PDB file of C-alpha atoms in Angstrom:
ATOM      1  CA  UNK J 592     -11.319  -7.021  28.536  1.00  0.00           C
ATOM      2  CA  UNK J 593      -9.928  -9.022  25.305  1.00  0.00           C
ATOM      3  CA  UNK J 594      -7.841  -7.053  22.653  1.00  0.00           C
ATOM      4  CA  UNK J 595      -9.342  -5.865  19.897  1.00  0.00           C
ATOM      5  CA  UNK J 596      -8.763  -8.505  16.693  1.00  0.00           C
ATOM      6  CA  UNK J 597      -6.852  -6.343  14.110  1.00  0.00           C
ATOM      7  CA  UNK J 598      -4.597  -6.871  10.837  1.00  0.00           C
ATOM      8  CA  UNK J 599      -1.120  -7.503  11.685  1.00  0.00           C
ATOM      9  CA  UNK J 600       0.935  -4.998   8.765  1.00  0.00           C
ATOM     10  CA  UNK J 601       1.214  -4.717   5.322  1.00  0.00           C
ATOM     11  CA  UNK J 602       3.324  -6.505   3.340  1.00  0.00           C
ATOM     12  CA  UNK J 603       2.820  -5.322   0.011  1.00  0.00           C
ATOM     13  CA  UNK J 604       0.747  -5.351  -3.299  1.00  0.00           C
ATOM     14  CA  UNK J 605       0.249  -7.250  -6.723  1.00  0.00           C
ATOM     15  CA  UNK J 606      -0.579  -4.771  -9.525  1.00  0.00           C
ATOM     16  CA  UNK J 607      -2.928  -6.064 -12.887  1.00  0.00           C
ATOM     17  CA  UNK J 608      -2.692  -4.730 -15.801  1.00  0.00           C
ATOM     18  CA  UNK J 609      -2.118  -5.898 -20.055  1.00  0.00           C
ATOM     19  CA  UNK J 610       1.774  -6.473 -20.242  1.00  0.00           C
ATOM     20  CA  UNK J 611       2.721  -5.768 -16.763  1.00  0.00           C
ATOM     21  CA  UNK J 612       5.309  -7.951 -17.145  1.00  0.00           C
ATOM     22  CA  UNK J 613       7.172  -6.648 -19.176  1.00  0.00           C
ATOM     23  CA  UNK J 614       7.647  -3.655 -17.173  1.00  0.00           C
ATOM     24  CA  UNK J 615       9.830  -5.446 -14.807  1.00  0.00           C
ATOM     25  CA  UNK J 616      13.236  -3.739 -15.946  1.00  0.00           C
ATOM     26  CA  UNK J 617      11.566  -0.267 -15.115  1.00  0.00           C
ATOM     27  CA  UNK J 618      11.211  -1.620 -11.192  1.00  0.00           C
ATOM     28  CA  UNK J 619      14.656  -3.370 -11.260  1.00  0.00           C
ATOM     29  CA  UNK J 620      16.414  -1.157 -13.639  1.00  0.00           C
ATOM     30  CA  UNK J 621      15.459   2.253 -12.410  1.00  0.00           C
ATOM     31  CA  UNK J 622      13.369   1.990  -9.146  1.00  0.00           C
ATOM     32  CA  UNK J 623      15.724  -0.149  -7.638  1.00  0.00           C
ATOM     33  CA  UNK J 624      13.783  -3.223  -6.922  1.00  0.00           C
ATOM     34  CA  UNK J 625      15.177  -7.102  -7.628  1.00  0.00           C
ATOM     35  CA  UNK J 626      12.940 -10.165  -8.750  1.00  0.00           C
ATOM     36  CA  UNK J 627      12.373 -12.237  -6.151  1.00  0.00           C
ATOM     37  CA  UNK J 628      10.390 -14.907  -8.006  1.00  0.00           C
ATOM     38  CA  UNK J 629       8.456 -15.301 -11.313  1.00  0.00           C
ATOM     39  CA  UNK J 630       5.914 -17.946 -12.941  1.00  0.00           C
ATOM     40  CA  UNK J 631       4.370 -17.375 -15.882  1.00  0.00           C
ATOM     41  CA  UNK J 632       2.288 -14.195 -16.086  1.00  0.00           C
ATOM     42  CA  UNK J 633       3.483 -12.897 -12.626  1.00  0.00           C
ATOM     43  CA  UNK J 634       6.830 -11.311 -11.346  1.00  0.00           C
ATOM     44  CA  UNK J 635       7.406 -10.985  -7.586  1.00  0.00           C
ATOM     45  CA  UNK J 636      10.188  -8.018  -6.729  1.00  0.00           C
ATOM     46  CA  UNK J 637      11.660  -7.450  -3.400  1.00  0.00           C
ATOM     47  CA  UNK J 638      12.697  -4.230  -1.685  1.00  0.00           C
ATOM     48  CA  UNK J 639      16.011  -4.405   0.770  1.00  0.00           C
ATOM     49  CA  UNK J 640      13.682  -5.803   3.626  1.00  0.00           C
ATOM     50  CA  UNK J 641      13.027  -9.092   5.122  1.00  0.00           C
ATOM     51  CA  UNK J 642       9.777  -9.518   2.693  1.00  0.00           C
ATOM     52  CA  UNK J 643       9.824 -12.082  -0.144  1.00  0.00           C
ATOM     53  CA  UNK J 644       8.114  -9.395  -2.322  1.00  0.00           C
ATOM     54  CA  UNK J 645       6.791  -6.314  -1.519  1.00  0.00           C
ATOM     55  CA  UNK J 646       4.889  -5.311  -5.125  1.00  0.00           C
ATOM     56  CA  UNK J 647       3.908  -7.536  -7.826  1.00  0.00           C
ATOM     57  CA  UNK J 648       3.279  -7.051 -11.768  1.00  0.00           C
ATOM     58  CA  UNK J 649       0.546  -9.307 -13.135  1.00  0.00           C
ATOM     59  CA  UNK J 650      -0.587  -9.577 -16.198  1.00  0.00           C
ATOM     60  CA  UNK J 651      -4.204  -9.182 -17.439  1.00  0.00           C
ATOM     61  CA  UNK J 652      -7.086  -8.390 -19.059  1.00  0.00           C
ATOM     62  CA  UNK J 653      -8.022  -5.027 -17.076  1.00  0.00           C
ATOM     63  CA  UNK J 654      -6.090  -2.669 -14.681  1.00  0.00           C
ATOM     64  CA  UNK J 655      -6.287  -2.795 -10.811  1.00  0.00           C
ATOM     65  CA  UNK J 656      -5.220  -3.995  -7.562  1.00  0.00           C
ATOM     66  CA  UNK J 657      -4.774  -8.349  -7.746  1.00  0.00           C
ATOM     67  CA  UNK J 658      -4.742  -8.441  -3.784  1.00  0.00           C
ATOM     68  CA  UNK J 659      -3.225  -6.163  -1.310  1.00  0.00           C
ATOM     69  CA  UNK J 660      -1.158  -8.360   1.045  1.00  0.00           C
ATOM     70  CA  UNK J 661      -1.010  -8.153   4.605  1.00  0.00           C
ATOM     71  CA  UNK J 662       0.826 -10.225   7.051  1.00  0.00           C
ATOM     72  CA  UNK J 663       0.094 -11.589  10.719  1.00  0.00           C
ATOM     73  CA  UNK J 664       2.530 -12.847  13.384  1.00  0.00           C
ATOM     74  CA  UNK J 665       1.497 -16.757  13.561  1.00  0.00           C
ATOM     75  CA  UNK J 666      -0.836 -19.168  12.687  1.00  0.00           C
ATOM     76  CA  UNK J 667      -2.562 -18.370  15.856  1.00  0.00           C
ATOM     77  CA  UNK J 668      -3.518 -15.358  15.209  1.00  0.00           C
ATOM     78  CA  UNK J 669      -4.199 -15.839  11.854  1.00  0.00           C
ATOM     79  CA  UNK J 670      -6.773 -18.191  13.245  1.00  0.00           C
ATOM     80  CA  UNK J 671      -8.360 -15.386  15.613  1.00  0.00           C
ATOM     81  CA  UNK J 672      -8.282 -13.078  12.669  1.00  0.00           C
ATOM     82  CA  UNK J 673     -10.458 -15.833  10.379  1.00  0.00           C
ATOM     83  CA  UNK J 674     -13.244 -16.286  13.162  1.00  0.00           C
ATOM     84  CA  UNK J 675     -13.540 -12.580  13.683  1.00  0.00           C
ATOM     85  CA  UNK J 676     -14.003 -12.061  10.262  1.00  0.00           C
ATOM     86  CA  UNK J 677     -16.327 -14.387   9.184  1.00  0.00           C
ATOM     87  CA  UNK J 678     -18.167 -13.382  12.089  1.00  0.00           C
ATOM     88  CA  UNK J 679     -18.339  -9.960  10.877  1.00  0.00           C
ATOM     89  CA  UNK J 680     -19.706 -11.488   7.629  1.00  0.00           C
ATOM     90  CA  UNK J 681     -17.034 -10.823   5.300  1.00  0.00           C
ATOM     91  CA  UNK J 682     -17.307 -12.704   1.928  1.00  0.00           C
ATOM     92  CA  UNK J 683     -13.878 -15.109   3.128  1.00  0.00           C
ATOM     93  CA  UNK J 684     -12.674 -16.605  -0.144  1.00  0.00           C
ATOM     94  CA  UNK J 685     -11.773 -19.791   1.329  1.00  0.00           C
ATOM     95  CA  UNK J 686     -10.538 -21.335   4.866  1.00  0.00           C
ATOM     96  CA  UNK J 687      -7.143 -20.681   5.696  1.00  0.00           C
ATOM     97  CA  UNK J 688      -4.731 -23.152   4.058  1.00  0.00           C
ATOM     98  CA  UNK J 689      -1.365 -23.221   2.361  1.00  0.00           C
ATOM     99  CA  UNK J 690      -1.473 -20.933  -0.616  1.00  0.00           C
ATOM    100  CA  UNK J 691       0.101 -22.707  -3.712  1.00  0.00           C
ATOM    101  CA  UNK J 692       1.981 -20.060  -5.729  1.00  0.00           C
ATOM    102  CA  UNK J 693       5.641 -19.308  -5.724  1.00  0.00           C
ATOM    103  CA  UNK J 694       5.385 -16.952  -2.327  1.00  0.00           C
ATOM    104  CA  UNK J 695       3.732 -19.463  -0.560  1.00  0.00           C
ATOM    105  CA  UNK J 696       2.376 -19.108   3.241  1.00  0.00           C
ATOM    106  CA  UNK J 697      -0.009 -20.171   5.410  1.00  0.00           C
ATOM    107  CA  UNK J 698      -3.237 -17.577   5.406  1.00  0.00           C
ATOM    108  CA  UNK J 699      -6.743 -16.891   3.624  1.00  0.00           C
ATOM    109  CA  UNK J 700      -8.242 -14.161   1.162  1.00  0.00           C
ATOM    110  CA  UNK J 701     -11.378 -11.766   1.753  1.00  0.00           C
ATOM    111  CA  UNK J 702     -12.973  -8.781  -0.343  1.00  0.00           C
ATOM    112  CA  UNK J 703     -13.142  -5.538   1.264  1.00  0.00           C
ATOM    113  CA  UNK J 704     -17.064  -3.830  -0.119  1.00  0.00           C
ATOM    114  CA  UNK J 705     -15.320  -2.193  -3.146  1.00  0.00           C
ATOM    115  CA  UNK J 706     -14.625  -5.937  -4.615  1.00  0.00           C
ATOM    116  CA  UNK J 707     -11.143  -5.660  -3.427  1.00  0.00           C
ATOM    117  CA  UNK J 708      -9.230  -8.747  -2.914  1.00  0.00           C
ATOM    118  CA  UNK J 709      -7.102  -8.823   0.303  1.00  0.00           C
ATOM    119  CA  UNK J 710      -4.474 -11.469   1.609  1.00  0.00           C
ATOM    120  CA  UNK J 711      -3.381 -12.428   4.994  1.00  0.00           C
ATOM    121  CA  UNK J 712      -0.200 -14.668   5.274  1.00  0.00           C
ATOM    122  CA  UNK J 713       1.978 -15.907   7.706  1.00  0.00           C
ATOM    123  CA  UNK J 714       4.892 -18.657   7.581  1.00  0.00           C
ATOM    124  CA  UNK J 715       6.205 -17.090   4.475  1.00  0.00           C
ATOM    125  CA  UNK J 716      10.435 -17.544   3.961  1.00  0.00           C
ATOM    126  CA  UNK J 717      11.853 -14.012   4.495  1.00  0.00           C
ATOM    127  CA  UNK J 718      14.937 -12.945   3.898  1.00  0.00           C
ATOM    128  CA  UNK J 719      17.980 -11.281   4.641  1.00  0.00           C
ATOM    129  CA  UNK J 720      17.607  -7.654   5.419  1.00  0.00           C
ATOM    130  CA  UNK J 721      20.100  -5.690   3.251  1.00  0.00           C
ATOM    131  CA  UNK J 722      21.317  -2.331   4.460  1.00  0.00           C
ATOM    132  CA  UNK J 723      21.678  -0.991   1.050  1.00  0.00           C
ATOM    133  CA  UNK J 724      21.412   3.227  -0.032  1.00  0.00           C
ATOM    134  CA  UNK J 725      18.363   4.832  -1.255  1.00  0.00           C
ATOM    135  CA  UNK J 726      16.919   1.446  -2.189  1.00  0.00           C
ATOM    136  CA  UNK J 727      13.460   1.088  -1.191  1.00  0.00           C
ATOM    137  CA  UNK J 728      12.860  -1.000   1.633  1.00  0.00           C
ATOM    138  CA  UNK J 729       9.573  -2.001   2.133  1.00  0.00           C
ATOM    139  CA  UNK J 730       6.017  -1.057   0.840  1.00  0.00           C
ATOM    140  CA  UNK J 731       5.204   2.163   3.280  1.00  0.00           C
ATOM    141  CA  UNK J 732       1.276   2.548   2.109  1.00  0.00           C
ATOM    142  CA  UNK J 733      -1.479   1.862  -0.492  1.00  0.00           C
ATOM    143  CA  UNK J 734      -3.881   4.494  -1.219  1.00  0.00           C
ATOM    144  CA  UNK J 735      -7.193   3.394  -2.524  1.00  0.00           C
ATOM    145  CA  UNK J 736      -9.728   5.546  -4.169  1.00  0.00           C
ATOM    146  CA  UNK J 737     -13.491   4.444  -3.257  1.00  0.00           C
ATOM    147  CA  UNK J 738     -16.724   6.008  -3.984  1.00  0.00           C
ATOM    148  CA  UNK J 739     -18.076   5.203  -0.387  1.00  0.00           C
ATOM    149  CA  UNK J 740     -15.381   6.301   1.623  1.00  0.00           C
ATOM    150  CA  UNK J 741     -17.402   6.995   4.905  1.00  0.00           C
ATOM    151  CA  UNK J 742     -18.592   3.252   4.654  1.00  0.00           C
ATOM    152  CA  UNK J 743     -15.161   1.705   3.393  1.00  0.00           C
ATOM    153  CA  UNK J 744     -13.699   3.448   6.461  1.00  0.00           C
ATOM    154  CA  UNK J 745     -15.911   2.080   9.034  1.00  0.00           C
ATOM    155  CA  UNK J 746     -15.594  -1.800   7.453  1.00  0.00           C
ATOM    156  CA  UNK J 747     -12.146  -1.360   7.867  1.00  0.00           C
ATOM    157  CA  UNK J 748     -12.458  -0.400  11.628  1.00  0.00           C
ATOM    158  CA  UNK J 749     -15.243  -2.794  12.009  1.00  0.00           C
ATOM    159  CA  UNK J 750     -14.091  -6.114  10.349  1.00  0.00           C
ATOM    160  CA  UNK J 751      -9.832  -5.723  10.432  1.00  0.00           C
ATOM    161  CA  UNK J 752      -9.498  -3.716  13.575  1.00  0.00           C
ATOM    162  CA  UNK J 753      -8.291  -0.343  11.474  1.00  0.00           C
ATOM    163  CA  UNK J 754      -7.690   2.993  13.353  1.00  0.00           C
ATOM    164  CA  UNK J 755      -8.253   6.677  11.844  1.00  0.00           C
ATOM    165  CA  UNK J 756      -4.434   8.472  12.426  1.00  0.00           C
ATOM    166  CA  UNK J 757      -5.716  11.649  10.393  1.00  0.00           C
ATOM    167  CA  UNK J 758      -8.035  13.024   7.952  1.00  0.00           C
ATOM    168  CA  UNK J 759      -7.715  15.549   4.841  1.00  0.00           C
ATOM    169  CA  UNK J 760     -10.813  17.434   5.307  1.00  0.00           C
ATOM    170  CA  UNK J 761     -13.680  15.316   4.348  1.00  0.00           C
ATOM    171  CA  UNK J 762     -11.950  14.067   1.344  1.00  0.00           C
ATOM    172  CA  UNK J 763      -9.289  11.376   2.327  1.00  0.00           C
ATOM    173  CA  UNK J 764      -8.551   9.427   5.348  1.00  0.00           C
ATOM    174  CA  UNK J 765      -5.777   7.619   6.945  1.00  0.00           C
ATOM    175  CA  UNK J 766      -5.728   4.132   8.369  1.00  0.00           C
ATOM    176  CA  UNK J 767      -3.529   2.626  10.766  1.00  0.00           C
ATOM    177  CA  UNK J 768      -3.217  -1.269  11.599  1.00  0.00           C
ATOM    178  CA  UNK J 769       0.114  -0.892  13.670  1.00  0.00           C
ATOM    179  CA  UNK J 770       2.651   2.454  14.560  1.00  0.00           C
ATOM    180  CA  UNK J 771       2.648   3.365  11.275  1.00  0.00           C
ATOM    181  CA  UNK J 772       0.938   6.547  10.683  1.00  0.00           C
ATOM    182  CA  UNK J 773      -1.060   4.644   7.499  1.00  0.00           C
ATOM    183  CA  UNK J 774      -0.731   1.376   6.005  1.00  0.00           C
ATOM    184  CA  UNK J 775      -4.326   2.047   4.158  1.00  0.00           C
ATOM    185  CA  UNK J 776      -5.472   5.338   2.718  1.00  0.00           C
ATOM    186  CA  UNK J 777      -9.003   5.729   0.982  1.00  0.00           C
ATOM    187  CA  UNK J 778      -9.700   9.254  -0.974  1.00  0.00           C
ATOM    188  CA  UNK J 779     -13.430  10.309  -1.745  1.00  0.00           C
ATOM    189  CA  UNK J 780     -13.543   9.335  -5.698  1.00  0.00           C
ATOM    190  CA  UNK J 781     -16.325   8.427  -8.557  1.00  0.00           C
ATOM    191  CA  UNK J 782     -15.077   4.801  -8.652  1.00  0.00           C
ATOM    192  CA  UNK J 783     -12.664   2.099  -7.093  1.00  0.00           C
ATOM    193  CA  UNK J 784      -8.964   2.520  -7.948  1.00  0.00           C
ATOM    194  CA  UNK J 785      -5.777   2.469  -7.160  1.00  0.00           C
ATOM    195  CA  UNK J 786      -4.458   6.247  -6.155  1.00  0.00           C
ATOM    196  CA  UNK J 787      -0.504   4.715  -5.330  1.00  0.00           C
ATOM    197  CA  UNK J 788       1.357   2.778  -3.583  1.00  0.00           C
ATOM    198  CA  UNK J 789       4.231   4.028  -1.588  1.00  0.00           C
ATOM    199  CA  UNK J 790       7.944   2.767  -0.958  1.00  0.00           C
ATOM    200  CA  UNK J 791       9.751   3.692   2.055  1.00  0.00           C
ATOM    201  CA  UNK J 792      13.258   4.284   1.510  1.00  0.00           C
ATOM    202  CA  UNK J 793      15.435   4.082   4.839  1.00  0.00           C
ATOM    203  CA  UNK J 794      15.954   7.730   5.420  1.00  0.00           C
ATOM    204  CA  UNK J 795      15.618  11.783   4.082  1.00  0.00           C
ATOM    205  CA  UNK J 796      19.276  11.516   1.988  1.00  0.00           C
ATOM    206  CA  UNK J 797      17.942   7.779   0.585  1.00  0.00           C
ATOM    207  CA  UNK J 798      14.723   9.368  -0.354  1.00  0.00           C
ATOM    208  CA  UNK J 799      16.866  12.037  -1.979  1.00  0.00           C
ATOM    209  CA  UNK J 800      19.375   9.824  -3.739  1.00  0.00           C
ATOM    210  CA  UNK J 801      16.384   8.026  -4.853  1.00  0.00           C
ATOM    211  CA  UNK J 802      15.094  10.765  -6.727  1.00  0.00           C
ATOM    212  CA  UNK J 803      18.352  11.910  -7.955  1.00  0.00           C
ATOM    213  CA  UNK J 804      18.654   8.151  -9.405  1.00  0.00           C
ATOM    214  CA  UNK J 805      15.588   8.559 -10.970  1.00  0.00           C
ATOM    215  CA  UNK J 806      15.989  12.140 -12.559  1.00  0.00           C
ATOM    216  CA  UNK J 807      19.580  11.093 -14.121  1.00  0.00           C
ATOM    217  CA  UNK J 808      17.731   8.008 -15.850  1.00  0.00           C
ATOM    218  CA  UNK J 809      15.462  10.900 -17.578  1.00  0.00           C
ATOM    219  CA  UNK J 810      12.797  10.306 -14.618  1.00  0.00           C
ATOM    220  CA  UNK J 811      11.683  13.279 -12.959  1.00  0.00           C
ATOM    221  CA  UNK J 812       9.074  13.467 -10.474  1.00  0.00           C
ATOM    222  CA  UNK J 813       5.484  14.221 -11.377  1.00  0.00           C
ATOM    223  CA  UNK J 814       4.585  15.703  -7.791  1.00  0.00           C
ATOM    224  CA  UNK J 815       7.603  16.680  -5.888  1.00  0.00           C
ATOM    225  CA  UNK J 816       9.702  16.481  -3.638  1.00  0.00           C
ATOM    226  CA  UNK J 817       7.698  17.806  -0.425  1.00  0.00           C
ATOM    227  CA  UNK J 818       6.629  17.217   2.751  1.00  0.00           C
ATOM    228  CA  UNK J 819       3.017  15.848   3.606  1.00  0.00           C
ATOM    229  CA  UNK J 820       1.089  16.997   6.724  1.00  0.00           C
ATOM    230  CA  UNK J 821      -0.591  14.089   7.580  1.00  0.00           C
ATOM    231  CA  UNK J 822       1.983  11.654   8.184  1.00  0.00           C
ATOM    232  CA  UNK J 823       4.567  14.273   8.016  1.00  0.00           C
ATOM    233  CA  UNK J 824       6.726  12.161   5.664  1.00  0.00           C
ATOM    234  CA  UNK J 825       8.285  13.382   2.635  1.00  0.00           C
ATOM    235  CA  UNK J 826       6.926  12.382  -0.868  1.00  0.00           C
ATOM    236  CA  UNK J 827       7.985  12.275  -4.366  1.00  0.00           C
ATOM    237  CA  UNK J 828       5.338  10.651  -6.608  1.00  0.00           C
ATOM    238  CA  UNK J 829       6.222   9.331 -10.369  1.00  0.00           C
ATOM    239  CA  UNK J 830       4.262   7.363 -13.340  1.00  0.00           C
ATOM    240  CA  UNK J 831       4.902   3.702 -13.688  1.00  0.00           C
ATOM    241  CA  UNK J 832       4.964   2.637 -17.696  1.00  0.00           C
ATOM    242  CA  UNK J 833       1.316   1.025 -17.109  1.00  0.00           C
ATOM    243  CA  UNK J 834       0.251   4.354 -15.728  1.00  0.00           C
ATOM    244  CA  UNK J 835       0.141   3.755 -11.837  1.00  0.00           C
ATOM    245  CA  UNK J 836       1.195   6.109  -9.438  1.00  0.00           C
ATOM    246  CA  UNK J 837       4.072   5.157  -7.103  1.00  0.00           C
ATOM    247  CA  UNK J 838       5.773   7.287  -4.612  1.00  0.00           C
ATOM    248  CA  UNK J 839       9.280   7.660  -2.564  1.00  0.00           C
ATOM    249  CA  UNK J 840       9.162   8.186   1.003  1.00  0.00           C
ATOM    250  CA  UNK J 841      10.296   7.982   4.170  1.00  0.00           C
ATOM    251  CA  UNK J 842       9.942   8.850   7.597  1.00  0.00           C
ATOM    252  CA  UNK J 843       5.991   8.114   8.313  1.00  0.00           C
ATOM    253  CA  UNK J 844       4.993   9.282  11.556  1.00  0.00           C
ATOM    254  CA  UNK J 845       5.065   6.953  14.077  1.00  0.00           C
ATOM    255  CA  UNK J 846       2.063   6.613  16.537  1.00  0.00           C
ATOM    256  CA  UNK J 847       1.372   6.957  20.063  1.00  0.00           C
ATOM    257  CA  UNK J 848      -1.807   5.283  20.977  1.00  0.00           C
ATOM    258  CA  UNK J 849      -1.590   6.389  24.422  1.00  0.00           C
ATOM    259  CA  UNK J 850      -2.003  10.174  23.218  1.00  0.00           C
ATOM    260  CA  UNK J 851      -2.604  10.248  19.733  1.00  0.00           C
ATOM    261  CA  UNK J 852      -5.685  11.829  18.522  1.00  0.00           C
ATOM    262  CA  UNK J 853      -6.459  12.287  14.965  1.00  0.00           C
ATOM    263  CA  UNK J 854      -6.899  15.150  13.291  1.00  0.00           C
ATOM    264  CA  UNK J 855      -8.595  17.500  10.555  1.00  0.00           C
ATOM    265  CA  UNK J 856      -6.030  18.892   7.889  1.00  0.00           C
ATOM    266  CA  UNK J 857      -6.856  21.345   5.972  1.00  0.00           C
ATOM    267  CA  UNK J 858      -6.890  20.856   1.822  1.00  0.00           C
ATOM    268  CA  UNK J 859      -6.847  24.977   1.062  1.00  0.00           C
ATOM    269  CA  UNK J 860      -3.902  25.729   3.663  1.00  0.00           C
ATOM    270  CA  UNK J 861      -1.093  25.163   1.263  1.00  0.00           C
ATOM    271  CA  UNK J 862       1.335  24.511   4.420  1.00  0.00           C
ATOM    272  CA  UNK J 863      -0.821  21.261   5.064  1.00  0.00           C
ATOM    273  CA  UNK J 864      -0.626  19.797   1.845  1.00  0.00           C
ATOM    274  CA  UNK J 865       3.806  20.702   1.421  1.00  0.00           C
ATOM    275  CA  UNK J 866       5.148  21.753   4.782  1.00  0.00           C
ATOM    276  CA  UNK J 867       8.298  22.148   3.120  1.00  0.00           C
ATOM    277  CA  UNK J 868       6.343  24.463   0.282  1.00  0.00           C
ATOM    278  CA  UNK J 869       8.389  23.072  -2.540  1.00  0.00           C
ATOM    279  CA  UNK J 870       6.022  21.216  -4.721  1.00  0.00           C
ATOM    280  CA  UNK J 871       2.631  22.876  -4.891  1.00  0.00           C
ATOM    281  CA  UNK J 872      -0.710  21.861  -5.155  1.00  0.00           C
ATOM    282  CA  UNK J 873      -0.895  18.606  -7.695  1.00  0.00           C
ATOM    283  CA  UNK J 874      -1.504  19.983 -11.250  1.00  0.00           C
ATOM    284  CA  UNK J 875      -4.500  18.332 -12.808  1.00  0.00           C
ATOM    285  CA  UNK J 876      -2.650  15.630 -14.959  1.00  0.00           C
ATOM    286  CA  UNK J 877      -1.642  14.744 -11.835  1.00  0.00           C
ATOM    287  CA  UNK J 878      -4.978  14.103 -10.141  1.00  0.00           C
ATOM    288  CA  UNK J 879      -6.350  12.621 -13.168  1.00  0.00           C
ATOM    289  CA  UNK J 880      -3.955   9.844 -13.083  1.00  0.00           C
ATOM    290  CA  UNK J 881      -4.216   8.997  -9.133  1.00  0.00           C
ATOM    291  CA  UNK J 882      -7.988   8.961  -9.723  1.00  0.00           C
ATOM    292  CA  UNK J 883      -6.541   5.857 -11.825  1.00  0.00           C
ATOM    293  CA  UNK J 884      -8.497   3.625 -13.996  1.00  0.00           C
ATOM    294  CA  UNK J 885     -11.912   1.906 -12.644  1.00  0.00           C
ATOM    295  CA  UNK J 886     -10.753  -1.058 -11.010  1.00  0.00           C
ATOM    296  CA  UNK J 887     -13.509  -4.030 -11.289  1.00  0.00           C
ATOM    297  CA  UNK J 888     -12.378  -5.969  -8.508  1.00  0.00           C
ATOM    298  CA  UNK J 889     -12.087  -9.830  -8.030  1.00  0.00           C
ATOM    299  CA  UNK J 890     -14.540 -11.634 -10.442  1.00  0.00           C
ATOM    300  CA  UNK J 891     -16.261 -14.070  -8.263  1.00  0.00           C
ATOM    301  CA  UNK J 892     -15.995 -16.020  -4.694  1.00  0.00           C
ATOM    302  CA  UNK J 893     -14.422 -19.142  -4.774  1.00  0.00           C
ATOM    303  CA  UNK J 894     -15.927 -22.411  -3.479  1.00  0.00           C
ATOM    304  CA  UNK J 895     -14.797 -24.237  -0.479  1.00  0.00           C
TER     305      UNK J 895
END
């Protein structure tokens, strides 16, 4: 029996939105990010990991998601990855090819059913890992609000080899493509948006320190700090100046697949939502903005 055909990891995300740009000292100044690379319009910023970039700020005409990014071992199974989707029928934007921006890489672009624009890459130049103290390291998860999220959920199994880790009730789910307890998250909503994205910082006093860097730049958290059940990673979430969630964390659960099995949590157990019981339920403001803005997705396919 053949292995399943499954996305490698995530790599990160490129955020749209009118003057994203020039939000860039927020990210470097404050959430402790550095520009990678830049053209005009775009700004890449790196975390302390190997990644070129791990979150991008694009400019535009509306507000939404440019193209999660996702990475895969080699060109091989990049390859493997292309035939199985395209068998699956996913609308591929293209074979894969050399990509000709400043990241760069050898890969190919898809939309998931919400008009969502996803990118595979591999051969991209990485760098240096830096051990450096409550910087964030890498781009932990993305958590995408869908108004179908029974049938988002079982494309993502279907066509990119996804696996449910654990579900809120019946109103969020969490998807695995590797160890990590969720690289992908999609919450029950009215329309397709962004909920937030999620930096991992490289341990509980870094996630900490993070905060406290935050809160003596006159940044305080707008959900936080606690302790998630699902996942069982700590969380505090703040506002971005264009009005996107993002979150610290830290210490995702790792998975088992020899005995995992996922699992129910309960949304009215107040010990599910904050094991450590220190930050509450969300207030409203803070649902209203991770419902986020209705995101209209990539305009149209592109031609061979």
């Amino acid at each position: 029996m053949t292995d399943p055909v499954r996305a490698g990891f995530l790599r990160g995300i490129v955020m749209r939105a009118p003057g994203m740009t020039d939000t860039a000292e927020f990210y470097t100044e404050l959430w402790g990010l550095q520009v990678a690379k830049s053209e005009p319009g775009i700004t890449y910023l790196r975390g302390t990991g190997a990644e070129p970039f791990i979150y991008g700020l694009k400019d535009g005409d509306t507000y939404g998601i440019e193209y999660v990014h996702f990475g895969m071992n080699d060109r091989d199974e990049m390859n493997t990855l292309y035939a199985h989707v395209t068998a699956k029928g996913a609308p591929v934007l293209g074979k894969p090819g050399l990509f000709d921006d400043a990241i760069g890489g050898y890969g190919f672009e898809l939309l998931d059913p919400d008009n969502r624009r996803l990118r595979f890459t591999t051969d991209l130049e990485m760098n240096e890992p830096e051990d450096v103290y409550a910087y964030p390291r890498k781009v932990s998860h993305v958590v995408l609000n869908t108004p179908d999220m029974d049938g988002l959920e079982a494309w993502y199994k279907d066509v990119l080899g996804f696996r449910a880790s654990d579900y809120s009730a019946d109103m969020m789910v969490f998807l695995r493509c590797n160890r990590d307890h969720h690289s992908i998250a999609l919450v029950r909503a009215q329309y397709p948006s962004v909920n937030h994205v999620a930096f991992e910082m490289p341990d509980l006093d870094s996630f900490m320190r993070g905060i406290g860097r935050m809160k003596q730049k006159g940044q305080v958290p707008s959900w936080g700090p606690g302790r998630h059940g699902p996942g069982n990673n700590p969380f505090a979430y703040f506002v971005s100046p264009s009005g996107y969630v993002i979150e610290f964390t830290s210490e995702l659960q790792q998975i088992d697949e020899t005995t995992h099995e996922a699992k129910v949590w309960s949304r009215t157990d107040p010990e599910a939502m904050d094991r450590w019981m220190t930050a509450g339920p969300p207030t409203p403001a803070q649902r209203t903005v991770m419902a986020g803005r209705p995101d209209p997705g990539f305009p149209e396919l592109r031609k061979d």
